[in-house]
Amino acid sequence: MIQYFSIVLLLIGIYGLLTQKHTIRLVAALNIFEIGLNVFIISVGYVRGGIAPILTSQANTSALLYVDPLPQALVLTSIVIGVGITALALALARRMYKTYGTYNLDEMEGK
Amino acid sequence: MNPILLIAVPLLAALFAVAFKKIGRVLLGMAAVFNFAAALMITIWYVEPQVIVIGGFRPPFGVSLVLDGYSLTGVLLLNAIFALIMLMSFRHTSKLAAVLSITLAALNGMVLTGDLFNLFVFMEIGAIAAYIITTANRDLRHTFNYLIVGSLGSGLFLFGVILLYTLFGTLNMGDMQSKMAASPAPMQQALILPLVLLFAGLAVETKLIPFGGWVRGVLKDANPLTGSLIVSAYAFAALLVFGRIFGEMFVLSGALLTAFTIVAAATLVLAEASAFSRRTLRETLLYSSIAQSGLVVLLFLNHMALPAVLVLISNVVSKLILFTVSGQLAEACGTDETDRLQGAFFRYPLLGVGFTIAALSLIGIPLFFGFSAKLNALSALFGQGNWILPAVILLMGVVEGVYYIRILSALWHAGQEGETSAKDKLAQFPPVRQAVTGIVGLVIALLIVSAGIVTLSSFGTSGANDFITLIRQSLGGM
């Protein structure tokens, strides 16, 4: 179920990227796309009824049902990269606003 | 010498360049020189393919680097290209020392890594650095456009990687390849979606149509540093990654191969047509670069790794000098319109020699390296019984020949008396810059000629499947 939700988020993000002309909205659409992707990555490692993959005195055998820890590690990296891209995109949008006086890409064309 | 140093040293240089801004460019220069020297030493001592384990986690459980003939070719030429770009465009690096050091680390990581997610990380680091480097251009809208398209492409690539992980339970390229070979037929069907996503993701950086729409905006006004970095160093690393994935890991066939081949062939044809119709140097060169990417992708898809690598090397080495000279001419004369640059090489022939030999090599004139590369590609395609693709490549070669000859005749022709010519404006071109670019261009031209003769001498008799082996066999056979 959660994977369908992530696919919907991905599609909303792509729709936004294809249709929007406002730089801030484009950055928001990119973030929605990335969140959809991150939710999908997390869902890949999910195991119903699984426990955290940490060895303890109670959970000390590989026969137990663990969730896959790798996607959680991957998604952390993905989130960090996404934040970096967002920061850079917002900085560019702000500089473009200072130059053109608008956030709209179409309105920048004529200036 | 451990190849991890090719990534670690530039990263360290970037860290110190942020802390000590005044010596940032010195650190960048040191990192570039170190990387080239290290890559050269690794090549000299290279004996056999090896996997470099990182952090004690043996593959496939940890991230590892792969050093084979393919990646060795990549790091050797990549670091040489990067060092030459720094040498010719050093004055443009003043505010970008840290970013360029990170670029160097990321590009080396892309070529060396043996892990798909690690590849995504290096691609993203390289992409973020590229967005920042392109802000040196006047119009930030193009950089913003590049950022949006690039991030979407990276997202699709990551989506494809995760789907592959769900199918095979590993991110290690070698492990995935062996699991794939042992997988049943239904699994092959399930590969279609991830492969389409990987292709779409890589198509942004390899500039395939329609994913390479960002290129024109970013490169048409690019300074020598930005232009040569994007069309040379970045294109080289991205296409090597493409070859690793679609030329080695996944051997395509059927409808998927046909569809991807059509995209690559359309890129080649449309980009050559666009290059032909342009009248400014940088626009012509950027479309020529897109066309060559299409050709390289075409060869990789059709399982011709060595011809693809040869064409790729020929293209990026020639474009390095072509873009640098074009950018510097545009800076000196205030325009890069071919007609208004008449006589530029007449005024300063040293600049023109490197440019001319690089252009003639790209056209495929005998004895230049480009000729060996194209001959290798065409005979490999003919060997497969394929007639359509060689015909397309030959036809596009003629188109390419026409526009390069047009450019060369304009730049070497001094013009009639009384006509506006670039030769007087070039007097403002600083002599030191002319000399550095001219001499580096001359060295590259000599390499193009000697590599052309050396590889041609062993052509057809060599059983090499990578560039390093080919050169070693060629030199041994002389």
Coordinates of C-alpha atoms in Angstrom, one line a residue:
Chain A
M1 CA 0.0 0.0 0.0
I2 CA 2.7 2.4 1.0
Q3 CA 4.5 1.8 -2.3
Y4 CA 1.3 2.9 -4.2
F5 CA 1.4 6.0 -2.1
S6 CA 5.0 6.7 -3.0
I7 CA 4.3 6.2 -6.7
V8 CA 1.5 8.7 -6.5
L9 CA 3.9 11.2 -4.9
L10 CA 6.5 10.5 -7.6
L11 CA 3.9 11.2 -10.3
I12 CA 2.7 14.4 -8.6
G13 CA 6.3 15.6 -8.4
I14 CA 6.9 14.8 -12.1
Y15 CA 3.6 16.6 -13.1
G16 CA 4.7 19.6 -11.1
L17 CA 8.1 19.7 -12.8
L18 CA 6.6 19.5 -16.2
T19 CA 3.9 22.1 -15.7
Q20 CA 5.1 24.7 -13.3
K21 CA 7.0 27.9 -14.3
H22 CA 7.4 29.4 -10.9
T23 CA 10.9 28.6 -9.6
I24 CA 9.8 28.0 -6.0
R25 CA 7.0 25.7 -7.1
L26 CA 9.5 23.8 -9.2
V27 CA 11.7 23.3 -6.2
A28 CA 8.6 22.1 -4.2
A29 CA 7.7 19.7 -7.0
L30 CA 11.3 18.4 -7.0
N31 CA 11.0 17.8 -3.2
I32 CA 7.7 16.0 -3.6
F33 CA 9.3 13.8 -6.2
E34 CA 12.3 13.1 -3.9
I35 CA 10.0 12.3 -0.9
G36 CA 8.1 9.9 -3.0
L37 CA 11.3 8.2 -4.0
N38 CA 12.5 8.1 -0.3
V39 CA 9.3 6.6 0.9
F40 CA 9.6 4.0 -1.9
I41 CA 13.2 3.1 -0.8
I42 CA 12.1 2.7 2.9
S43 CA 9.1 0.6 1.8
V44 CA 11.5 -1.8 0.0
G45 CA 13.1 -2.8 3.3
Y46 CA 9.9 -3.1 5.3
V47 CA 9.0 -6.5 6.7
R48 CA 5.5 -6.9 8.3
G49 CA 6.1 -7.9 11.9
G50 CA 9.9 -7.5 11.5
I51 CA 12.1 -6.2 14.3
A52 CA 15.0 -3.7 14.2
P53 CA 18.2 -5.4 12.9
I54 CA 20.1 -4.9 16.1
L55 CA 21.7 -7.8 18.0
T56 CA 20.6 -7.7 21.7
S57 CA 20.5 -10.3 24.4
Q58 CA 16.9 -11.1 23.4
A59 CA 17.4 -10.9 19.7
N60 CA 20.6 -12.7 19.2
T61 CA 20.0 -15.1 16.3
S62 CA 19.7 -14.6 12.5
A63 CA 16.6 -16.8 12.5
L64 CA 14.5 -13.9 13.7
L65 CA 12.5 -11.7 11.3
Y66 CA 14.5 -8.5 10.8
V67 CA 13.7 -5.6 8.6
D68 CA 16.3 -4.9 5.9
P69 CA 18.6 -2.2 7.2
L70 CA 20.2 -1.3 3.9
P71 CA 17.4 0.8 2.4
Q72 CA 17.4 2.8 5.7
A73 CA 21.0 3.6 5.2
L74 CA 20.5 4.4 1.6
V75 CA 17.6 6.8 2.3
L76 CA 19.6 8.8 4.8
T77 CA 22.2 9.5 2.0
S78 CA 19.4 10.3 -0.4
I79 CA 17.8 12.7 2.0
V80 CA 21.1 14.6 2.6
I81 CA 21.7 14.9 -1.2
G82 CA 18.1 16.1 -1.6
V83 CA 18.6 18.8 1.0
G84 CA 21.8 20.0 -0.7
I85 CA 20.1 20.2 -4.1
T86 CA 17.1 22.1 -2.5
A87 CA 19.4 24.6 -0.8
L88 CA 21.3 25.2 -4.1
A89 CA 18.1 25.5 -6.1
L90 CA 16.6 28.0 -3.6
A91 CA 19.8 30.1 -3.7
L92 CA 19.7 30.2 -7.5
A93 CA 16.0 31.1 -7.4
R94 CA 16.7 34.0 -5.0
R95 CA 19.6 35.3 -7.2
M96 CA 17.4 35.1 -10.2
Y97 CA 14.7 37.1 -8.4
K98 CA 17.3 39.7 -7.6
T99 CA 18.2 39.9 -11.2
Y100 CA 14.8 39.7 -12.9
G101 CA 12.4 40.8 -10.1
T102 CA 10.3 37.7 -10.5
Y103 CA 10.2 34.0 -9.7
N104 CA 8.3 33.2 -12.9
L105 CA 10.5 31.7 -15.6
D106 CA 8.2 32.9 -18.4
E107 CA 8.3 36.5 -17.1
M108 CA 12.1 36.4 -17.0
E109 CA 12.1 35.7 -20.7
G110 CA 11.1 39.2 -21.7
K111 CA 13.6 40.9 -19.3
Chain B
M1 CA 49.5 2.8 -4.9
N2 CA 45.9 2.5 -3.7
P3 CA 43.4 4.0 -6.2
I4 CA 41.3 5.3 -3.3
L5 CA 43.8 8.1 -3.1
L6 CA 42.5 9.5 -6.4
I7 CA 39.2 10.2 -4.5
A8 CA 40.5 10.9 -1.0
V9 CA 43.3 13.5 -1.9
P10 CA 41.0 15.9 -3.9
L11 CA 38.4 15.6 -1.2
L12 CA 41.0 16.6 1.4
A13 CA 42.2 19.4 -0.9
A14 CA 38.6 20.7 -1.1
L15 CA 38.2 20.6 2.7
F16 CA 41.4 22.7 3.1
A17 CA 40.5 25.0 0.2
V18 CA 37.3 25.9 2.1
A19 CA 39.3 26.5 5.3
F20 CA 42.2 28.4 3.7
K21 CA 40.7 30.3 0.8
K22 CA 43.8 32.2 -0.1
I23 CA 45.7 29.0 -1.0
G24 CA 42.7 27.3 -2.5
R25 CA 44.0 27.4 -6.1
V26 CA 47.4 26.1 -5.0
L27 CA 45.7 23.1 -3.3
L28 CA 43.6 22.5 -6.4
G29 CA 46.6 22.6 -8.6
M30 CA 48.4 20.2 -6.3
A31 CA 45.5 17.8 -6.2
A32 CA 45.3 17.8 -10.0
V33 CA 49.0 17.2 -10.4
F34 CA 48.9 14.5 -7.7
N35 CA 46.0 12.7 -9.3
F36 CA 47.6 12.7 -12.7
A37 CA 50.9 11.4 -11.4
A38 CA 49.1 8.8 -9.3
A39 CA 47.0 7.6 -12.2
L40 CA 50.2 7.3 -14.3
M41 CA 51.9 5.3 -11.6
I42 CA 48.9 3.0 -11.2
T43 CA 48.9 2.4 -15.0
I44 CA 52.6 1.6 -15.1
W45 CA 52.3 -0.9 -12.2
Y46 CA 49.0 -2.3 -13.4
V47 CA 49.2 -6.1 -13.8
E48 CA 45.7 -7.5 -13.6
P49 CA 42.2 -6.5 -12.7
Q50 CA 41.6 -6.1 -9.0
V51 CA 38.9 -5.2 -6.5
I52 CA 39.8 -2.7 -3.9
V53 CA 38.1 -3.4 -0.5
I54 CA 37.2 -0.4 1.6
G55 CA 36.7 -0.4 5.3
G56 CA 37.4 -4.1 5.6
F57 CA 33.9 -5.1 4.3
R58 CA 34.5 -7.6 1.6
P59 CA 32.4 -7.4 -1.5
P60 CA 29.5 -7.7 -2.0
F61 CA 28.8 -6.4 1.5
G62 CA 30.7 -3.2 1.4
V63 CA 31.4 -0.5 -1.2
S64 CA 34.4 -1.5 -3.3
L65 CA 36.4 0.0 -6.2
V66 CA 37.1 -1.9 -9.4
L67 CA 40.5 -1.4 -11.2
D68 CA 40.5 -3.0 -14.6
G69 CA 41.6 -2.0 -18.1
Y70 CA 38.4 0.0 -18.5
S71 CA 38.5 2.0 -15.3
L72 CA 42.3 2.4 -15.6
T73 CA 41.8 4.0 -19.1
G74 CA 39.2 6.2 -17.5
V75 CA 41.2 7.5 -14.5
L76 CA 44.4 8.0 -16.5
L77 CA 42.7 10.1 -19.2
L78 CA 40.3 11.8 -16.9
N79 CA 43.1 13.1 -14.6
A80 CA 45.2 14.1 -17.6
I81 CA 42.2 16.0 -19.1
F82 CA 41.4 17.7 -15.8
A83 CA 45.0 18.7 -15.3
L84 CA 45.2 20.2 -18.8
I85 CA 41.9 22.1 -18.3
M86 CA 43.3 23.6 -15.0
L87 CA 46.5 24.6 -16.8
M88 CA 44.7 26.3 -19.7
S89 CA 41.9 27.9 -17.7
F90 CA 43.6 28.5 -14.3
R91 CA 42.5 32.1 -14.1
H92 CA 38.8 31.1 -14.1
T93 CA 39.3 28.9 -11.0
S94 CA 39.7 31.7 -8.5
K95 CA 36.4 31.3 -6.7
L96 CA 35.9 27.6 -7.6
A97 CA 38.9 25.8 -6.1
A98 CA 36.9 23.8 -3.5
V99 CA 34.2 22.9 -6.0
L100 CA 36.7 21.9 -8.7
S101 CA 38.5 19.7 -6.2
I102 CA 35.2 18.0 -5.3
T103 CA 34.5 17.6 -9.1
L104 CA 37.8 15.8 -9.5
A105 CA 37.0 13.4 -6.6
A106 CA 33.5 12.7 -7.9
L107 CA 34.5 12.0 -11.5
N108 CA 37.3 9.6 -10.3
G109 CA 34.7 7.9 -8.0
M110 CA 32.2 7.5 -10.8
V111 CA 34.8 5.7 -13.0
L112 CA 36.2 3.5 -10.2
T113 CA 33.3 2.5 -8.1
G114 CA 31.9 -1.0 -8.2
D115 CA 28.7 -0.3 -6.4
L116 CA 25.5 1.1 -7.9
F117 CA 24.4 3.3 -5.0
N118 CA 27.9 4.6 -4.5
L119 CA 27.8 5.5 -8.2
F120 CA 24.6 7.4 -7.6
V121 CA 26.3 9.3 -4.8
F122 CA 29.3 10.2 -6.9
M123 CA 27.1 11.3 -9.8
E124 CA 25.1 13.6 -7.5
I125 CA 28.3 15.1 -6.0
G126 CA 29.6 15.7 -9.5
A127 CA 26.3 17.1 -10.6
I128 CA 26.0 19.6 -7.7
A129 CA 29.6 20.7 -8.5
A130 CA 28.6 21.1 -12.1
Y131 CA 25.6 23.3 -11.2
I132 CA 27.8 25.5 -9.2
I133 CA 30.5 25.7 -12.0
T134 CA 27.9 26.7 -14.5
T135 CA 26.8 29.6 -12.4
A136 CA 29.9 31.3 -13.9
N137 CA 27.7 31.9 -17.0
R138 CA 25.8 35.1 -17.2
D139 CA 22.3 33.7 -17.3
L140 CA 21.3 31.7 -14.2
R141 CA 18.1 30.4 -15.8
H142 CA 20.1 27.8 -17.7
T143 CA 21.8 26.6 -14.6
F144 CA 18.4 26.3 -12.9
N145 CA 17.0 24.4 -15.8
Y146 CA 20.1 22.1 -15.7
L147 CA 19.6 21.6 -12.0
I148 CA 15.9 20.6 -12.4
V149 CA 16.5 18.3 -15.3
G150 CA 19.6 16.8 -13.7
S151 CA 17.9 16.2 -10.4
L152 CA 14.9 14.5 -12.1
G153 CA 17.4 12.3 -14.0
S154 CA 19.3 11.4 -10.9
G155 CA 16.0 10.5 -9.2
L156 CA 15.0 8.2 -12.0
F157 CA 18.5 6.6 -11.9
L158 CA 18.1 6.0 -8.1
F159 CA 14.6 4.6 -8.7
G160 CA 16.1 2.1 -11.2
V161 CA 18.9 1.2 -8.8
I162 CA 16.4 0.5 -6.0
L163 CA 14.3 -1.7 -8.3
L164 CA 17.4 -3.7 -9.2
Y165 CA 18.2 -4.1 -5.5
T166 CA 14.7 -5.5 -4.9
L167 CA 15.3 -8.0 -7.7
F168 CA 18.8 -9.2 -6.9
G169 CA 19.3 -8.2 -3.2
T170 CA 22.7 -6.6 -4.0
L171 CA 24.1 -3.3 -5.1
N172 CA 27.5 -4.6 -6.1
M173 CA 27.8 -4.5 -9.9
G174 CA 29.8 -7.7 -10.2
D175 CA 27.6 -9.6 -7.8
M176 CA 24.5 -8.3 -9.6
Q177 CA 25.9 -9.4 -12.9
S178 CA 26.6 -12.9 -11.8
K179 CA 23.1 -13.2 -10.1
M180 CA 21.5 -11.9 -13.3
A181 CA 23.3 -14.5 -15.5
A182 CA 21.9 -17.2 -13.3
S183 CA 18.4 -15.7 -13.1
P184 CA 15.4 -17.3 -14.9
A185 CA 13.6 -15.8 -17.9
P186 CA 10.8 -14.1 -16.0
M187 CA 13.4 -12.1 -14.1
Q188 CA 14.7 -10.8 -17.4
Q189 CA 11.3 -9.4 -18.2
A190 CA 11.2 -7.6 -14.8
L191 CA 14.5 -5.9 -15.7
I192 CA 12.8 -3.7 -18.4
L193 CA 11.5 -1.0 -16.1
P194 CA 14.7 -0.6 -14.0
L195 CA 16.8 -0.5 -17.2
V196 CA 14.6 2.2 -18.8
L197 CA 14.9 4.2 -15.6
L198 CA 18.7 3.8 -15.6
F199 CA 18.9 4.8 -19.2
A200 CA 16.7 7.9 -18.7
G201 CA 18.8 8.9 -15.7
L202 CA 22.1 8.5 -17.5
A203 CA 20.7 10.1 -20.7
V204 CA 20.7 13.5 -18.9
E205 CA 24.4 13.5 -18.2
T206 CA 25.3 11.8 -21.5
K207 CA 23.2 14.5 -23.3
L208 CA 21.0 12.2 -25.3
I209 CA 18.0 13.8 -27.0
P210 CA 15.5 14.7 -25.5
F211 CA 17.1 14.6 -22.1
G212 CA 20.0 16.8 -23.1
G213 CA 17.9 19.9 -23.6
W214 CA 19.9 21.7 -20.9
V215 CA 23.2 21.6 -22.8
R216 CA 22.6 24.5 -25.3
G217 CA 21.7 27.0 -22.6
V218 CA 24.6 26.1 -20.3
L219 CA 27.3 25.9 -23.0
K220 CA 26.5 28.4 -25.7
D221 CA 28.0 31.2 -23.6
A222 CA 30.4 29.1 -21.5
N223 CA 33.8 30.3 -20.5
P224 CA 36.8 28.1 -21.4
L225 CA 36.7 26.4 -18.0
T226 CA 33.0 25.6 -17.9
G227 CA 32.8 24.5 -21.5
S228 CA 35.8 22.2 -21.5
L229 CA 34.9 20.7 -18.2
I230 CA 31.3 19.8 -19.2
V231 CA 32.0 18.6 -22.8
S232 CA 35.3 16.9 -21.9
A233 CA 35.8 15.7 -18.3
Y234 CA 32.1 15.3 -17.3
A235 CA 31.1 13.8 -20.7
F236 CA 34.0 11.3 -20.5
A237 CA 33.1 10.1 -17.0
A238 CA 29.3 9.9 -17.7
L239 CA 29.9 7.9 -20.9
L240 CA 32.3 5.6 -19.2
V241 CA 29.6 4.9 -16.6
F242 CA 27.1 4.3 -19.4
G243 CA 29.5 1.8 -20.9
R244 CA 30.0 0.1 -17.6
I245 CA 26.3 -0.4 -17.1
F246 CA 25.0 -0.9 -20.6
G247 CA 28.1 -2.3 -22.3
E248 CA 29.2 -4.7 -19.6
M249 CA 26.6 -5.3 -16.8
F250 CA 23.5 -5.5 -18.9
V251 CA 23.7 -6.9 -22.4
L252 CA 20.6 -5.7 -24.1
S253 CA 18.7 -7.4 -26.9
G254 CA 15.2 -7.3 -28.5
A255 CA 12.8 -4.4 -28.3
L256 CA 14.7 -2.6 -25.5
L257 CA 18.0 -2.6 -27.6
T258 CA 16.1 -1.3 -30.6
A259 CA 14.4 1.5 -28.7
F260 CA 17.6 2.7 -27.0
T261 CA 19.5 2.4 -30.4
I262 CA 16.9 4.6 -32.0
V263 CA 17.3 7.2 -29.3
A264 CA 21.1 7.2 -29.8
A265 CA 20.9 7.3 -33.6
A266 CA 18.4 10.1 -33.4
T267 CA 20.7 12.0 -31.1
L268 CA 23.6 11.5 -33.6
V269 CA 21.5 12.6 -36.7
L270 CA 19.6 15.6 -35.1
A271 CA 22.7 16.9 -33.3
E272 CA 24.9 16.8 -36.4
A273 CA 22.1 18.6 -38.3
S274 CA 21.9 21.3 -35.6
A275 CA 25.7 21.6 -35.6
F276 CA 25.7 22.1 -39.3
S277 CA 23.1 24.9 -39.1
R278 CA 24.9 26.9 -36.4
R279 CA 27.1 29.9 -37.1
T280 CA 28.8 30.3 -33.7
L281 CA 31.8 28.3 -32.7
R282 CA 30.6 27.1 -29.3
E283 CA 27.1 26.2 -30.4
T284 CA 28.5 24.2 -33.3
L285 CA 30.9 22.4 -31.0
L286 CA 28.3 21.7 -28.3
Y287 CA 26.0 20.1 -30.8
S288 CA 28.9 18.2 -32.3
S289 CA 29.6 17.0 -28.8
I290 CA 26.0 15.8 -28.3
A291 CA 26.3 13.9 -31.7
Q292 CA 29.5 12.2 -30.6
S293 CA 27.8 11.1 -27.3
G294 CA 25.0 9.6 -29.4
L295 CA 27.6 7.7 -31.5
V296 CA 29.4 6.4 -28.4
V297 CA 26.2 5.3 -26.8
L298 CA 25.2 3.5 -30.0
L299 CA 28.5 1.6 -30.0
F300 CA 28.2 0.7 -26.3
L301 CA 24.6 -0.6 -26.8
N302 CA 25.7 -2.7 -29.7
H303 CA 28.4 -4.5 -27.5
M304 CA 31.4 -2.7 -29.0
A305 CA 33.2 -1.5 -25.9
L306 CA 36.7 -0.9 -27.4
P307 CA 35.5 1.0 -30.5
A308 CA 33.2 3.1 -28.2
V309 CA 36.1 3.9 -25.8
L310 CA 38.3 4.9 -28.8
V311 CA 35.7 7.2 -30.3
L312 CA 35.0 8.6 -26.8
I313 CA 38.7 9.4 -26.2
S314 CA 39.1 10.9 -29.7
N315 CA 36.1 13.1 -29.0
V316 CA 36.8 14.4 -25.5
V317 CA 40.5 15.0 -26.2
S318 CA 39.7 17.0 -29.3
K319 CA 36.8 18.9 -27.7
L320 CA 39.0 19.9 -24.8
I321 CA 41.3 22.0 -27.1
L322 CA 38.4 23.0 -29.4
F323 CA 36.3 24.4 -26.6
T324 CA 39.1 26.0 -24.8
V325 CA 40.4 27.9 -27.9
S326 CA 36.8 28.8 -28.8
G327 CA 36.1 30.2 -25.3
Q328 CA 39.3 32.2 -25.3
L329 CA 38.7 33.6 -28.8
A330 CA 35.2 34.6 -27.6
E331 CA 36.6 36.3 -24.6
A332 CA 39.3 38.1 -26.6
C333 CA 37.1 39.2 -29.5
G334 CA 33.7 39.6 -27.8
T335 CA 32.0 37.1 -30.2
D336 CA 32.3 33.5 -31.3
E337 CA 30.5 34.0 -34.6
T338 CA 32.6 32.2 -37.2
D339 CA 32.2 34.9 -39.8
R340 CA 33.4 37.6 -37.4
L341 CA 36.4 35.6 -36.3
Q342 CA 37.9 35.5 -39.8
G343 CA 41.7 35.4 -39.7
A344 CA 42.0 34.6 -36.0
F345 CA 44.4 31.8 -36.7
F346 CA 46.2 33.8 -39.3
R347 CA 47.1 36.3 -36.6
Y348 CA 48.1 33.6 -34.1
P349 CA 49.0 30.3 -35.8
L350 CA 50.1 28.5 -32.6
L351 CA 46.4 28.6 -31.4
G352 CA 45.3 27.4 -34.8
V353 CA 47.6 24.4 -35.1
G354 CA 46.1 22.5 -32.1
F355 CA 42.6 23.5 -33.0
T356 CA 43.1 22.4 -36.6
I357 CA 44.6 19.0 -35.8
A358 CA 41.9 18.3 -33.2
A359 CA 39.2 19.2 -35.8
L360 CA 40.8 17.1 -38.5
S361 CA 41.0 14.2 -36.1
L362 CA 37.3 14.5 -35.3
I363 CA 36.5 14.5 -39.0
G364 CA 38.5 11.3 -39.4
I365 CA 41.4 12.3 -41.6
P366 CA 43.9 9.4 -41.9
L367 CA 46.9 9.2 -39.5
F368 CA 45.0 11.1 -36.8
F369 CA 43.6 9.2 -33.8
G370 CA 40.0 10.0 -34.8
F371 CA 40.6 8.0 -38.0
S372 CA 41.7 4.9 -36.1
A373 CA 38.8 5.3 -33.7
K374 CA 36.2 5.6 -36.5
L375 CA 37.8 2.9 -38.6
N376 CA 37.7 0.5 -35.6
A377 CA 34.0 1.3 -35.0
L378 CA 33.0 0.9 -38.6
S379 CA 34.8 -2.4 -39.1
A380 CA 33.3 -3.7 -35.9
L381 CA 29.8 -2.8 -37.1
F382 CA 30.5 -4.3 -40.5
G383 CA 31.8 -7.4 -38.8
Q384 CA 28.4 -7.8 -37.1
G385 CA 26.8 -7.8 -40.5
N386 CA 25.3 -4.4 -39.7
W387 CA 25.0 -2.0 -42.7
I388 CA 22.5 0.6 -41.6
L389 CA 24.4 2.0 -38.7
P390 CA 27.7 2.3 -40.5
A391 CA 25.9 4.1 -43.4
V392 CA 24.4 6.6 -40.9
I393 CA 27.8 7.1 -39.2
L394 CA 29.5 7.7 -42.5
L395 CA 26.9 10.1 -43.7
M396 CA 27.1 12.1 -40.4
G397 CA 30.9 12.0 -40.8
V398 CA 30.5 13.8 -44.1
V399 CA 28.2 16.4 -42.5
E400 CA 30.7 16.8 -39.6
G401 CA 33.5 17.2 -42.2
V402 CA 31.7 20.0 -44.0
Y403 CA 31.1 22.2 -40.9
Y404 CA 34.6 21.7 -39.5
I405 CA 36.2 22.6 -42.8
R406 CA 33.9 25.6 -43.0
I407 CA 35.1 26.7 -39.6
L408 CA 38.8 26.1 -40.3
S409 CA 38.7 27.9 -43.7
A410 CA 37.0 30.9 -42.0
L411 CA 39.5 31.1 -39.1
W412 CA 42.6 30.6 -41.2
H413 CA 41.4 33.0 -43.9
A414 CA 42.6 36.6 -43.3
G415 CA 39.8 38.1 -45.3
Q416 CA 39.9 40.8 -48.0
E417 CA 41.4 44.2 -47.5
G418 CA 39.0 46.5 -45.7
E419 CA 36.8 43.6 -44.4
T420 CA 36.2 43.3 -40.6
S421 CA 38.5 40.7 -39.3
A422 CA 39.4 39.2 -35.9
K423 CA 43.1 39.5 -36.6
D424 CA 43.4 43.0 -35.2
K425 CA 41.3 42.4 -32.1
L426 CA 43.5 39.5 -31.3
A427 CA 46.2 41.9 -30.4
Q428 CA 44.4 42.3 -27.1
F429 CA 44.8 38.6 -26.4
P430 CA 47.3 38.3 -23.6
P431 CA 50.5 36.7 -25.0
V432 CA 51.0 34.4 -22.0
R433 CA 47.5 33.0 -22.3
Q434 CA 48.0 32.5 -26.0
A435 CA 51.2 30.7 -25.4
V436 CA 49.9 28.4 -22.7
T437 CA 46.8 27.4 -24.7
G438 CA 48.9 27.2 -27.9
I439 CA 51.6 24.9 -26.4
V440 CA 49.1 22.7 -24.6
G441 CA 47.1 22.5 -27.9
L442 CA 50.3 21.5 -29.7
V443 CA 51.1 18.8 -27.2
I444 CA 47.6 17.4 -27.5
A445 CA 47.9 17.6 -31.3
L446 CA 51.1 15.6 -31.2
L447 CA 49.5 13.0 -29.0
I448 CA 46.5 12.8 -31.4
V449 CA 48.9 12.2 -34.3
S450 CA 51.2 9.7 -32.5
A451 CA 48.3 7.8 -30.9
G452 CA 46.7 7.7 -34.4
I453 CA 49.8 6.2 -35.9
V454 CA 50.6 3.8 -33.0
T455 CA 47.0 2.4 -32.8
L456 CA 46.7 2.2 -36.6
S457 CA 49.9 0.1 -36.9
S458 CA 48.4 -2.7 -34.8
F459 CA 44.9 -2.2 -36.2
G460 CA 43.2 -5.5 -37.1
T461 CA 45.9 -7.6 -35.5
S462 CA 45.3 -6.6 -31.9
G463 CA 43.2 -8.8 -29.7
A464 CA 42.9 -6.1 -27.1
N465 CA 39.6 -5.4 -25.4
D466 CA 40.6 -2.2 -23.6
F467 CA 42.5 0.9 -24.4
I468 CA 45.5 0.3 -22.1
T469 CA 46.1 -3.2 -23.5
L470 CA 45.7 -1.8 -27.0
I471 CA 48.4 0.8 -26.4
R472 CA 50.7 -1.6 -24.7
Q473 CA 50.3 -4.1 -27.5
S474 CA 50.8 -1.3 -30.1
L475 CA 54.0 0.0 -28.4
G476 CA 55.3 -3.6 -27.9
G477 CA 54.8 -4.3 -31.5
M478 CA 56.6 -1.3 -32.8

